[in-house]
């Protein structure tokens, strides 16, 4: 039945003619598909954003946000999951970027792919900041104030404030909304370019297969792998449903929590803060969005805005863009690229350190001596660690048999071995069949549970706090479907 459906789509859509990347068996692991997770979060955020756009009034930012939460059917579900979809996209984009950084995936021929990815991360942060500001609460207004303050501090740029932010002090966010949409559209355009370049070069092969750049499979190797349809599509859909499920479950579950410590609210509370001009706003600590806490803290290091921009944004961004041209060696192993590996580790350490610091002591000026005490030890520890860690002496080279070839050799050896190994192989096959039968049972259970949830989900009130149960249940359905598809992939394709 599944083959008939697959063949029907293959013939009608001409899927065999698509120039998409063929995939070897060992790449069906999440760490090879981090880009798909980012894309899943982006697609969900765009869809939920378009729904919110039908109801959002930029001339009454805060009131419009409350209207969506309280009056629009399942409005809070769409709003909270849209917010956390953007959060998921930021976190996954960072994980995706640093994983590729340490894997050396910026080396030739993927330099342009890397640069576009870095630009997309910057656009994602900017889009998220603008979207966060559209809420119009005290935190959002404070965040825009900080952004406007930075822009106005740069000589010659103060005239851009009305263009960038409009009359947000009066609760009007038309300009912010327009930029939010424009930035999201730019991400979409670059995503298409990024996707087709990724398909053209294929995923970064394992270092056991290709230890040096350029790490790409030849056409002859490529043709031995699994075609894009249907296996890649099935695996990708399992990741899409799982990502969407968690984006729905987490914020809707968190919306029930109350009484959280104030300093945790920017991370764990999807609900809006009080309006900026209300008496309640005077009793809350104003924070930027959590993904800009590191910048917020670095603004406390100096009164010179140009110096702040140079060290907090310009130097790290320029480094990430030109690193493919700085690291000219063909080596891919991180310990054979110690300088660049050390810089990458320090970037992660400083990013986390400044984010926590900005959360614990927001807006507190930090003297230079204290900055040295904070930043010097990690740099010394990383430098010493990189110096003493031995470089790998031996490594499987490109002339070694590929995994596919190894599999063939293993089969040949198995066929020529005496009775005992054959019995062992038989036991392995029996165990594999048992696991697959167990997986089939789990698929049935997950499908039944999803149907039961789908049948009762419509009885949940569409507005009010209880409506978030709809978001939790819908997320659980997506997670169960994603897991069921993942198990189906295992049952059908696992050898």
PDB file of N, CA, C and O in Angstrom, residues 448-494:
ATOM      1  N   UNK A 448      -3.499   5.398  17.797  1.00  0.00           N
ATOM      2  CA  UNK A 448      -4.776   5.346  18.531  1.00  0.00           C
ATOM      3  C   UNK A 448      -4.864   6.506  19.526  1.00  0.00           C
ATOM      4  O   UNK A 448      -5.900   7.183  19.632  1.00  0.00           O
ATOM      5  N   UNK A 449      -3.778   6.763  20.251  1.00  0.00           N
ATOM      6  CA  UNK A 449      -3.776   7.865  21.218  1.00  0.00           C
ATOM      7  C   UNK A 449      -3.963   9.206  20.514  1.00  0.00           C
ATOM      8  O   UNK A 449      -4.685  10.091  21.013  1.00  0.00           O
ATOM      9  N   UNK A 450      -3.354   9.368  19.350  1.00  0.00           N
ATOM     10  CA  UNK A 450      -3.515  10.616  18.595  1.00  0.00           C
ATOM     11  C   UNK A 450      -4.965  10.799  18.149  1.00  0.00           C
ATOM     12  O   UNK A 450      -5.512  11.911  18.207  1.00  0.00           O
ATOM     13  N   UNK A 451      -5.590   9.716  17.705  1.00  0.00           N
ATOM     14  CA  UNK A 451      -7.000   9.799  17.270  1.00  0.00           C
ATOM     15  C   UNK A 451      -7.902  10.162  18.449  1.00  0.00           C
ATOM     16  O   UNK A 451      -8.821  10.988  18.319  1.00  0.00           O
ATOM     17  N   UNK A 452      -7.647   9.539  19.618  1.00  0.00           N
ATOM     18  CA  UNK A 452      -8.457   9.842  20.816  1.00  0.00           C
ATOM     19  C   UNK A 452      -8.328  11.318  21.192  1.00  0.00           C
ATOM     20  O   UNK A 452      -9.322  12.003  21.467  1.00  0.00           O
ATOM     21  N   UNK A 453      -7.085  11.829  21.188  1.00  0.00           N
ATOM     22  CA  UNK A 453      -6.875  13.244  21.513  1.00  0.00           C
ATOM     23  C   UNK A 453      -7.545  14.151  20.484  1.00  0.00           C
ATOM     24  O   UNK A 453      -8.171  15.157  20.835  1.00  0.00           O
ATOM     25  N   UNK A 454      -7.422  13.794  19.202  1.00  0.00           N
ATOM     26  CA  UNK A 454      -8.017  14.612  18.142  1.00  0.00           C
ATOM     27  C   UNK A 454      -9.537  14.633  18.253  1.00  0.00           C
ATOM     28  O   UNK A 454     -10.185  15.633  17.909  1.00  0.00           O
ATOM     29  N   UNK A 455     -10.122  13.538  18.754  1.00  0.00           N
ATOM     30  CA  UNK A 455     -11.587  13.461  18.860  1.00  0.00           C
ATOM     31  C   UNK A 455     -12.117  14.333  19.986  1.00  0.00           C
ATOM     32  O   UNK A 455     -13.242  14.846  19.909  1.00  0.00           O
ATOM     33  N   UNK A 456     -11.333  14.509  21.050  1.00  0.00           N
ATOM     34  CA  UNK A 456     -11.831  15.297  22.187  1.00  0.00           C
ATOM     35  C   UNK A 456     -11.279  16.719  22.245  1.00  0.00           C
ATOM     36  O   UNK A 456     -11.739  17.527  23.045  1.00  0.00           O
ATOM     37  N   UNK A 457     -10.319  17.033  21.390  1.00  0.00           N
ATOM     38  CA  UNK A 457      -9.668  18.339  21.459  1.00  0.00           C
ATOM     39  C   UNK A 457     -10.644  19.475  21.167  1.00  0.00           C
ATOM     40  O   UNK A 457     -10.502  20.584  21.668  1.00  0.00           O
ATOM     41  N   UNK A 458     -11.674  19.186  20.362  1.00  0.00           N
ATOM     42  CA  UNK A 458     -12.607  20.232  19.956  1.00  0.00           C
ATOM     43  C   UNK A 458     -13.587  20.605  21.064  1.00  0.00           C
ATOM     44  O   UNK A 458     -14.347  21.556  20.938  1.00  0.00           O
ATOM     45  N   UNK A 459     -13.599  19.840  22.166  1.00  0.00           N
ATOM     46  CA  UNK A 459     -14.465  20.175  23.298  1.00  0.00           C
ATOM     47  C   UNK A 459     -13.820  21.213  24.214  1.00  0.00           C
ATOM     48  O   UNK A 459     -14.479  21.711  25.135  1.00  0.00           O
ATOM     49  N   UNK A 460     -12.571  21.533  23.998  1.00  0.00           N
ATOM     50  CA  UNK A 460     -11.864  22.508  24.834  1.00  0.00           C
ATOM     51  C   UNK A 460     -12.312  23.917  24.461  1.00  0.00           C
ATOM     52  O   UNK A 460     -12.424  24.241  23.266  1.00  0.00           O
ATOM     53  N   UNK A 461     -12.590  24.781  25.451  1.00  0.00           N
ATOM     54  CA  UNK A 461     -12.990  26.166  25.141  1.00  0.00           C
ATOM     55  C   UNK A 461     -11.948  26.851  24.263  1.00  0.00           C
ATOM     56  O   UNK A 461     -10.741  26.668  24.452  1.00  0.00           O
ATOM     57  N   UNK A 462     -12.434  27.663  23.314  1.00  0.00           N
ATOM     58  CA  UNK A 462     -11.519  28.286  22.352  1.00  0.00           C
ATOM     59  C   UNK A 462     -10.887  29.560  22.890  1.00  0.00           C
ATOM     60  O   UNK A 462      -9.936  30.078  22.283  1.00  0.00           O
ATOM     61  N   UNK A 463     -11.423  30.096  23.984  1.00  0.00           N
ATOM     62  CA  UNK A 463     -10.831  31.293  24.587  1.00  0.00           C
ATOM     63  C   UNK A 463     -10.647  31.070  26.092  1.00  0.00           C
ATOM     64  O   UNK A 463     -11.192  30.121  26.650  1.00  0.00           O
ATOM     65  N   UNK A 464      -9.887  31.974  26.707  1.00  0.00           N
ATOM     66  CA  UNK A 464      -9.646  31.835  28.143  1.00  0.00           C
ATOM     67  C   UNK A 464      -8.453  30.947  28.424  1.00  0.00           C
ATOM     68  O   UNK A 464      -7.891  30.330  27.508  1.00  0.00           O
ATOM     69  N   UNK A 465      -8.056  30.852  29.710  1.00  0.00           N
ATOM     70  CA  UNK A 465      -6.870  30.050  30.069  1.00  0.00           C
ATOM     71  C   UNK A 465      -6.979  28.587  29.636  1.00  0.00           C
ATOM     72  O   UNK A 465      -5.973  27.964  29.297  1.00  0.00           O
ATOM     73  N   UNK A 466      -8.222  28.039  29.660  1.00  0.00           N
ATOM     74  CA  UNK A 466      -8.377  26.631  29.285  1.00  0.00           C
ATOM     75  C   UNK A 466      -8.036  26.370  27.824  1.00  0.00           C
ATOM     76  O   UNK A 466      -7.738  25.228  27.443  1.00  0.00           O
ATOM     77  N   UNK A 467      -8.083  27.435  26.993  1.00  0.00           N
ATOM     78  CA  UNK A 467      -7.810  27.224  25.563  1.00  0.00           C
ATOM     79  C   UNK A 467      -6.378  26.747  25.338  1.00  0.00           C
ATOM     80  O   UNK A 467      -6.087  26.146  24.297  1.00  0.00           O
ATOM     81  N   UNK A 468      -5.500  27.006  26.315  1.00  0.00           N
ATOM     82  CA  UNK A 468      -4.120  26.543  26.136  1.00  0.00           C
ATOM     83  C   UNK A 468      -4.014  25.026  26.220  1.00  0.00           C
ATOM     84  O   UNK A 468      -3.013  24.442  25.771  1.00  0.00           O
ATOM     85  N   UNK A 469      -5.038  24.385  26.821  1.00  0.00           N
ATOM     86  CA  UNK A 469      -5.066  22.920  26.770  1.00  0.00           C
ATOM     87  C   UNK A 469      -5.139  22.430  25.328  1.00  0.00           C
ATOM     88  O   UNK A 469      -4.615  21.373  24.982  1.00  0.00           O
ATOM     89  N   UNK A 470      -5.830  23.218  24.479  1.00  0.00           N
ATOM     90  CA  UNK A 470      -5.908  22.886  23.055  1.00  0.00           C
ATOM     91  C   UNK A 470      -4.488  22.867  22.459  1.00  0.00           C
ATOM     92  O   UNK A 470      -4.133  21.959  21.702  1.00  0.00           O
ATOM     93  N   UNK A 471      -3.687  23.899  22.829  1.00  0.00           N
ATOM     94  CA  UNK A 471      -2.316  23.950  22.321  1.00  0.00           C
ATOM     95  C   UNK A 471      -1.486  22.781  22.806  1.00  0.00           C
ATOM     96  O   UNK A 471      -0.694  22.218  22.046  1.00  0.00           O
ATOM     97  N   UNK A 472      -1.672  22.411  24.090  1.00  0.00           N
ATOM     98  CA  UNK A 472      -0.914  21.270  24.632  1.00  0.00           C
ATOM     99  C   UNK A 472      -1.308  19.983  23.914  1.00  0.00           C
ATOM    100  O   UNK A 472      -0.453  19.198  23.486  1.00  0.00           O
ATOM    101  N   UNK A 473      -2.623  19.771  23.768  1.00  0.00           N
ATOM    102  CA  UNK A 473      -3.080  18.533  23.103  1.00  0.00           C
ATOM    103  C   UNK A 473      -2.653  18.486  21.645  1.00  0.00           C
ATOM    104  O   UNK A 473      -2.237  17.434  21.136  1.00  0.00           O
ATOM    105  N   UNK A 474      -2.777  19.635  20.954  1.00  0.00           N
ATOM    106  CA  UNK A 474      -2.363  19.660  19.548  1.00  0.00           C
ATOM    107  C   UNK A 474      -0.864  19.365  19.433  1.00  0.00           C
ATOM    108  O   UNK A 474      -0.430  18.622  18.539  1.00  0.00           O
ATOM    109  N   UNK A 475      -0.076  19.926  20.364  1.00  0.00           N
ATOM    110  CA  UNK A 475       1.356  19.636  20.359  1.00  0.00           C
ATOM    111  C   UNK A 475       1.631  18.167  20.607  1.00  0.00           C
ATOM    112  O   UNK A 475       2.498  17.571  19.966  1.00  0.00           O
ATOM    113  N   UNK A 476       0.894  17.563  21.542  1.00  0.00           N
ATOM    114  CA  UNK A 476       1.079  16.133  21.820  1.00  0.00           C
ATOM    115  C   UNK A 476       0.729  15.280  20.602  1.00  0.00           C
ATOM    116  O   UNK A 476       1.393  14.276  20.323  1.00  0.00           O
ATOM    117  N   UNK A 477      -0.325  15.688  19.882  1.00  0.00           N
ATOM    118  CA  UNK A 477      -0.693  14.945  18.659  1.00  0.00           C
ATOM    119  C   UNK A 477       0.458  15.011  17.648  1.00  0.00           C
ATOM    120  O   UNK A 477       0.832  14.003  17.027  1.00  0.00           O
ATOM    121  N   UNK A 478       1.021  16.219  17.473  1.00  0.00           N
ATOM    122  CA  UNK A 478       2.154  16.361  16.545  1.00  0.00           C
ATOM    123  C   UNK A 478       3.341  15.491  16.993  1.00  0.00           C
ATOM    124  O   UNK A 478       3.995  14.848  16.174  1.00  0.00           O
ATOM    125  N   UNK A 479       3.622  15.496  18.310  1.00  0.00           N
ATOM    126  CA  UNK A 479       4.754  14.696  18.809  1.00  0.00           C
ATOM    127  C   UNK A 479       4.503  13.212  18.565  1.00  0.00           C
ATOM    128  O   UNK A 479       5.410  12.474  18.126  1.00  0.00           O
ATOM    129  N   UNK A 480       3.270  12.750  18.822  1.00  0.00           N
ATOM    130  CA  UNK A 480       2.970  11.328  18.608  1.00  0.00           C
ATOM    131  C   UNK A 480       3.064  10.961  17.124  1.00  0.00           C
ATOM    132  O   UNK A 480       3.581   9.891  16.765  1.00  0.00           O
ATOM    133  N   UNK A 481       2.562  11.865  16.250  1.00  0.00           N
ATOM    134  CA  UNK A 481       2.678  11.595  14.815  1.00  0.00           C
ATOM    135  C   UNK A 481       4.139  11.590  14.372  1.00  0.00           C
ATOM    136  O   UNK A 481       4.558  10.739  13.577  1.00  0.00           O
ATOM    137  N   UNK A 482       4.913  12.533  14.897  1.00  0.00           N
ATOM    138  CA  UNK A 482       6.335  12.586  14.545  1.00  0.00           C
ATOM    139  C   UNK A 482       7.064  11.330  14.987  1.00  0.00           C
ATOM    140  O   UNK A 482       7.873  10.772  14.238  1.00  0.00           O
ATOM    141  N   UNK A 483       6.770  10.873  16.199  1.00  0.00           N
ATOM    142  CA  UNK A 483       7.417   9.662  16.699  1.00  0.00           C
ATOM    143  C   UNK A 483       6.958   8.437  15.910  1.00  0.00           C
ATOM    144  O   UNK A 483       7.765   7.529  15.615  1.00  0.00           O
ATOM    145  N   UNK A 484       5.654   8.407  15.552  1.00  0.00           N
ATOM    146  CA  UNK A 484       5.141   7.277  14.761  1.00  0.00           C
ATOM    147  C   UNK A 484       5.810   7.222  13.390  1.00  0.00           C
ATOM    148  O   UNK A 484       6.170   6.138  12.901  1.00  0.00           O
ATOM    149  N   UNK A 485       5.990   8.390  12.758  1.00  0.00           N
ATOM    150  CA  UNK A 485       6.653   8.426  11.445  1.00  0.00           C
ATOM    151  C   UNK A 485       8.118   8.006  11.584  1.00  0.00           C
ATOM    152  O   UNK A 485       8.673   7.299  10.730  1.00  0.00           O
ATOM    153  N   UNK A 486       8.751   8.428  12.691  1.00  0.00           N
ATOM    154  CA  UNK A 486      10.143   8.022  12.928  1.00  0.00           C
ATOM    155  C   UNK A 486      10.247   6.503  13.073  1.00  0.00           C
ATOM    156  O   UNK A 486      11.171   5.868  12.541  1.00  0.00           O
ATOM    157  N   UNK A 487       9.290   5.903  13.799  1.00  0.00           N
ATOM    158  CA  UNK A 487       9.279   4.442  13.951  1.00  0.00           C
ATOM    159  C   UNK A 487       8.992   3.755  12.618  1.00  0.00           C
ATOM    160  O   UNK A 487       9.566   2.704  12.309  1.00  0.00           O
ATOM    161  N   UNK A 488       8.108   4.361  11.820  1.00  0.00           N
ATOM    162  CA  UNK A 488       7.818   3.815  10.478  1.00  0.00           C
ATOM    163  C   UNK A 488       9.102   3.812   9.635  1.00  0.00           C
ATOM    164  O   UNK A 488       9.391   2.835   8.930  1.00  0.00           O
ATOM    165  N   UNK A 489       9.864   4.914   9.741  1.00  0.00           N
ATOM    166  CA  UNK A 489      11.135   4.987   9.010  1.00  0.00           C
ATOM    167  C   UNK A 489      12.063   3.854   9.444  1.00  0.00           C
ATOM    168  O   UNK A 489      12.743   3.227   8.628  1.00  0.00           O
ATOM    169  N   UNK A 490      12.067   3.571  10.749  1.00  0.00           N
ATOM    170  CA  UNK A 490      12.921   2.498  11.269  1.00  0.00           C
ATOM    171  C   UNK A 490      12.460   1.134  10.759  1.00  0.00           C
ATOM    172  O   UNK A 490      13.278   0.320  10.307  1.00  0.00           O
ATOM    173  N   UNK A 491      11.157   0.913  10.804  1.00  0.00           N
ATOM    174  CA  UNK A 491      10.617  -0.396  10.404  1.00  0.00           C
ATOM    175  C   UNK A 491      10.853  -0.660   8.921  1.00  0.00           C
ATOM    176  O   UNK A 491      11.268  -1.760   8.517  1.00  0.00           O
ATOM    177  N   UNK A 492      10.621   0.342   8.093  1.00  0.00           N
ATOM    178  CA  UNK A 492      10.659   0.127   6.641  1.00  0.00           C
ATOM    179  C   UNK A 492      12.077   0.161   6.087  1.00  0.00           C
ATOM    180  O   UNK A 492      12.437  -0.625   5.209  1.00  0.00           O
ATOM    181  N   UNK A 493      12.912   1.079   6.630  1.00  0.00           N
ATOM    182  CA  UNK A 493      14.198   1.318   5.966  1.00  0.00           C
ATOM    183  C   UNK A 493      15.417   0.800   6.714  1.00  0.00           C
ATOM    184  O   UNK A 493      16.490   0.684   6.121  1.00  0.00           O
ATOM    185  N   UNK A 494      15.296   0.530   8.029  1.00  0.00           N
ATOM    186  CA  UNK A 494      16.455   0.075   8.783  1.00  0.00           C
ATOM    187  C   UNK A 494      16.888  -1.305   8.300  1.00  0.00           C
ATOM    188  O   UNK A 494      16.070  -2.240   8.268  1.00  0.00           O
TER     189      UNK A 494
END
